[in-house]
């Protein structure tokens, strides 16, 4: 048994979907969440910068004594997962593998679409993992404005729908029957994405699948919180305004996030 918190990291608010899924599946587990809002979005940034930013935040979480790291950011996972697993003594869970496994078991035609940030799609992480199966053909599209919409709290406007139609048109034409939402921000736009893709296309997001992976890892390593543990959820952000983070979190998720602590003012600055 281990009552230390689970550390969850994202470039902004998207990882809150993963935090919510973990807390629903593991209600006794404490969570420490850091959103690197000062440097979001990660998608357009060079891989070297994403790797450095991500490791700085993960170092912070490890220094706080977390028992597990969850990289709730697809761009970060594709940029530095191997580095993280070599660097830390605690287990590291990411969001790409769980979504890939679910997509493989969901597709009927073998034609799978993947949408994500420019960094995630450009890395080929999803394509490489899916195409290990010779019966699968992958169609990938970058949707950079989706993160901008979510970080601005804009999820259900006509503009969102127009942009979704533009981004998703090639995937509709390709006839995919399964679409992987390769960014933890994208579930907040699931209504528009589902509408554009149509009822015959199954959407796969990584929040619930990642939570299942967290559960498996905790059980297999005997790291579950004790039966009398009282869960504490702590949210931190690297931006300059805790109020802005809370306002956006409430708009997207209701009242689950009650308070946010700033990690310094602006970006984290740790020695390398």
PDB file of N, CA, C and O in Angstrom, residues 97-108 110-114 126 130 136 177-180 202 204 209:
ATOM      1  N   UNK A  97      -0.261   4.437 -25.859  1.00  0.00           N
ATOM      2  CA  UNK A  97      -0.435   2.988 -25.903  1.00  0.00           C
ATOM      3  C   UNK A  97      -1.849   2.523 -25.584  1.00  0.00           C
ATOM      4  O   UNK A  97      -2.425   1.702 -26.322  1.00  0.00           O
ATOM      5  N   UNK A  98      -2.469   3.017 -24.492  1.00  0.00           N
ATOM      6  CA  UNK A  98      -3.835   2.585 -24.173  1.00  0.00           C
ATOM      7  C   UNK A  98      -4.835   2.883 -25.283  1.00  0.00           C
ATOM      8  O   UNK A  98      -5.716   2.066 -25.583  1.00  0.00           O
ATOM      9  N   UNK A  99      -4.726   4.044 -25.920  1.00  0.00           N
ATOM     10  CA  UNK A  99      -5.646   4.400 -26.996  1.00  0.00           C
ATOM     11  C   UNK A  99      -5.414   3.532 -28.229  1.00  0.00           C
ATOM     12  O   UNK A  99      -6.365   3.132 -28.914  1.00  0.00           O
ATOM     13  N   UNK A 100      -4.146   3.227 -28.508  1.00  0.00           N
ATOM     14  CA  UNK A 100      -3.826   2.365 -29.651  1.00  0.00           C
ATOM     15  C   UNK A 100      -4.434   0.979 -29.468  1.00  0.00           C
ATOM     16  O   UNK A 100      -5.044   0.419 -30.394  1.00  0.00           O
ATOM     17  N   UNK A 101      -4.281   0.417 -28.278  1.00  0.00           N
ATOM     18  CA  UNK A 101      -4.838  -0.926 -28.032  1.00  0.00           C
ATOM     19  C   UNK A 101      -6.355  -0.938 -28.199  1.00  0.00           C
ATOM     20  O   UNK A 101      -6.917  -1.878 -28.770  1.00  0.00           O
ATOM     21  N   UNK A 102      -7.004   0.091 -27.720  1.00  0.00           N
ATOM     22  CA  UNK A 102      -8.460   0.148 -27.851  1.00  0.00           C
ATOM     23  C   UNK A 102      -8.878   0.319 -29.303  1.00  0.00           C
ATOM     24  O   UNK A 102      -9.841  -0.316 -29.771  1.00  0.00           O
ATOM     25  N   UNK A 103      -8.165   1.163 -30.048  1.00  0.00           N
ATOM     26  CA  UNK A 103      -8.497   1.358 -31.460  1.00  0.00           C
ATOM     27  C   UNK A 103      -8.354   0.062 -32.244  1.00  0.00           C
ATOM     28  O   UNK A 103      -9.189  -0.261 -33.104  1.00  0.00           O
ATOM     29  N   UNK A 104      -7.308  -0.692 -31.960  1.00  0.00           N
ATOM     30  CA  UNK A 104      -7.094  -1.961 -32.661  1.00  0.00           C
ATOM     31  C   UNK A 104      -8.232  -2.945 -32.411  1.00  0.00           C
ATOM     32  O   UNK A 104      -8.638  -3.688 -33.309  1.00  0.00           O
ATOM     33  N   UNK A 105      -8.742  -2.949 -31.186  1.00  0.00           N
ATOM     34  CA  UNK A 105      -9.813  -3.887 -30.859  1.00  0.00           C
ATOM     35  C   UNK A 105     -11.184  -3.376 -31.287  1.00  0.00           C
ATOM     36  O   UNK A 105     -12.146  -4.150 -31.325  1.00  0.00           O
ATOM     37  N   UNK A 106     -11.268  -2.080 -31.636  1.00  0.00           N
ATOM     38  CA  UNK A 106     -12.551  -1.485 -31.998  1.00  0.00           C
ATOM     39  C   UNK A 106     -12.820  -1.533 -33.494  1.00  0.00           C
ATOM     40  O   UNK A 106     -13.950  -1.773 -33.926  1.00  0.00           O
ATOM     41  N   UNK A 107     -11.784  -1.314 -34.310  1.00  0.00           N
ATOM     42  CA  UNK A 107     -11.990  -1.195 -35.747  1.00  0.00           C
ATOM     43  C   UNK A 107     -12.550  -2.483 -36.353  1.00  0.00           C
ATOM     44  O   UNK A 107     -12.183  -3.593 -35.964  1.00  0.00           O
ATOM     45  N   UNK A 108     -13.433  -2.311 -37.324  1.00  0.00           N
ATOM     46  CA  UNK A 108     -13.988  -3.449 -38.057  1.00  0.00           C
ATOM     47  C   UNK A 108     -13.363  -3.558 -39.449  1.00  0.00           C
ATOM     48  O   UNK A 108     -13.201  -4.644 -39.980  1.00  0.00           O
ATOM     49  N   UNK A 110     -10.326  -2.020 -40.291  1.00  0.00           N
ATOM     50  CA  UNK A 110      -8.873  -1.852 -40.287  1.00  0.00           C
ATOM     51  C   UNK A 110      -8.433  -0.479 -40.751  1.00  0.00           C
ATOM     52  O   UNK A 110      -7.228  -0.213 -40.860  1.00  0.00           O
ATOM     53  N   UNK A 111      -9.367   0.411 -41.007  1.00  0.00           N
ATOM     54  CA  UNK A 111      -9.054   1.775 -41.435  1.00  0.00           C
ATOM     55  C   UNK A 111      -9.262   2.698 -40.234  1.00  0.00           C
ATOM     56  O   UNK A 111     -10.398   2.972 -39.826  1.00  0.00           O
ATOM     57  N   UNK A 112      -8.144   3.163 -39.660  1.00  0.00           N
ATOM     58  CA  UNK A 112      -8.163   3.944 -38.423  1.00  0.00           C
ATOM     59  C   UNK A 112      -7.632   5.346 -38.684  1.00  0.00           C
ATOM     60  O   UNK A 112      -6.573   5.519 -39.293  1.00  0.00           O
ATOM     61  N   UNK A 113      -8.370   6.334 -38.218  1.00  0.00           N
ATOM     62  CA  UNK A 113      -7.909   7.714 -38.291  1.00  0.00           C
ATOM     63  C   UNK A 113      -7.318   8.152 -36.966  1.00  0.00           C
ATOM     64  O   UNK A 113      -7.725   7.671 -35.906  1.00  0.00           O
ATOM     65  N   UNK A 114      -6.349   9.041 -37.028  1.00  0.00           N
ATOM     66  CA  UNK A 114      -5.741   9.615 -35.828  1.00  0.00           C
ATOM     67  C   UNK A 114      -5.682  11.118 -36.015  1.00  0.00           C
ATOM     68  O   UNK A 114      -5.222  11.606 -37.059  1.00  0.00           O
ATOM     69  N   UNK A 126       1.707   7.344 -33.115  1.00  0.00           N
ATOM     70  CA  UNK A 126       0.497   6.536 -33.293  1.00  0.00           C
ATOM     71  C   UNK A 126       0.601   5.655 -34.530  1.00  0.00           C
ATOM     72  O   UNK A 126       0.261   4.468 -34.512  1.00  0.00           O
ATOM     73  N   UNK A 130       0.284   1.579 -34.456  1.00  0.00           N
ATOM     74  CA  UNK A 130      -0.872   0.945 -35.104  1.00  0.00           C
ATOM     75  C   UNK A 130      -0.460   0.062 -36.277  1.00  0.00           C
ATOM     76  O   UNK A 130      -1.024  -1.018 -36.492  1.00  0.00           O
ATOM     77  N   UNK A 136      -3.961  -3.109 -40.594  1.00  0.00           N
ATOM     78  CA  UNK A 136      -4.461  -1.775 -40.279  1.00  0.00           C
ATOM     79  C   UNK A 136      -3.816  -0.729 -41.183  1.00  0.00           C
ATOM     80  O   UNK A 136      -2.609  -0.743 -41.409  1.00  0.00           O
ATOM     81  N   UNK A 177     -13.336   3.866 -39.898  1.00  0.00           N
ATOM     82  CA  UNK A 177     -14.470   3.505 -39.040  1.00  0.00           C
ATOM     83  C   UNK A 177     -14.155   3.722 -37.560  1.00  0.00           C
ATOM     84  O   UNK A 177     -15.023   3.570 -36.697  1.00  0.00           O
ATOM     85  N   UNK A 178     -12.900   4.098 -37.269  1.00  0.00           N
ATOM     86  CA  UNK A 178     -12.463   4.360 -35.898  1.00  0.00           C
ATOM     87  C   UNK A 178     -11.562   5.595 -35.929  1.00  0.00           C
ATOM     88  O   UNK A 178     -10.696   5.700 -36.797  1.00  0.00           O
ATOM     89  N   UNK A 179     -11.786   6.504 -34.993  1.00  0.00           N
ATOM     90  CA  UNK A 179     -10.983   7.727 -34.950  1.00  0.00           C
ATOM     91  C   UNK A 179     -10.396   7.895 -33.558  1.00  0.00           C
ATOM     92  O   UNK A 179     -11.131   7.974 -32.563  1.00  0.00           O
ATOM     93  N   UNK A 180      -9.071   7.951 -33.489  1.00  0.00           N
ATOM     94  CA  UNK A 180      -8.377   8.146 -32.217  1.00  0.00           C
ATOM     95  C   UNK A 180      -8.226   9.640 -31.974  1.00  0.00           C
ATOM     96  O   UNK A 180      -7.671  10.368 -32.808  1.00  0.00           O
ATOM     97  N   UNK A 202     -16.472   5.146 -34.689  1.00  0.00           N
ATOM     98  CA  UNK A 202     -16.246   5.055 -33.240  1.00  0.00           C
ATOM     99  C   UNK A 202     -15.092   5.972 -32.851  1.00  0.00           C
ATOM    100  O   UNK A 202     -14.037   5.963 -33.494  1.00  0.00           O
ATOM    101  N   UNK A 204     -12.239   7.046 -30.127  1.00  0.00           N
ATOM    102  CA  UNK A 204     -11.432   6.477 -29.048  1.00  0.00           C
ATOM    103  C   UNK A 204     -10.639   7.596 -28.397  1.00  0.00           C
ATOM    104  O   UNK A 204      -9.833   8.255 -29.055  1.00  0.00           O
ATOM    105  N   UNK A 209      -9.030   4.795 -20.960  1.00  0.00           N
ATOM    106  CA  UNK A 209      -8.069   3.712 -21.191  1.00  0.00           C
ATOM    107  C   UNK A 209      -6.794   3.933 -20.379  1.00  0.00           C
ATOM    108  O   UNK A 209      -6.196   2.982 -19.863  1.00  0.00           O
TER     109      UNK A 209
END
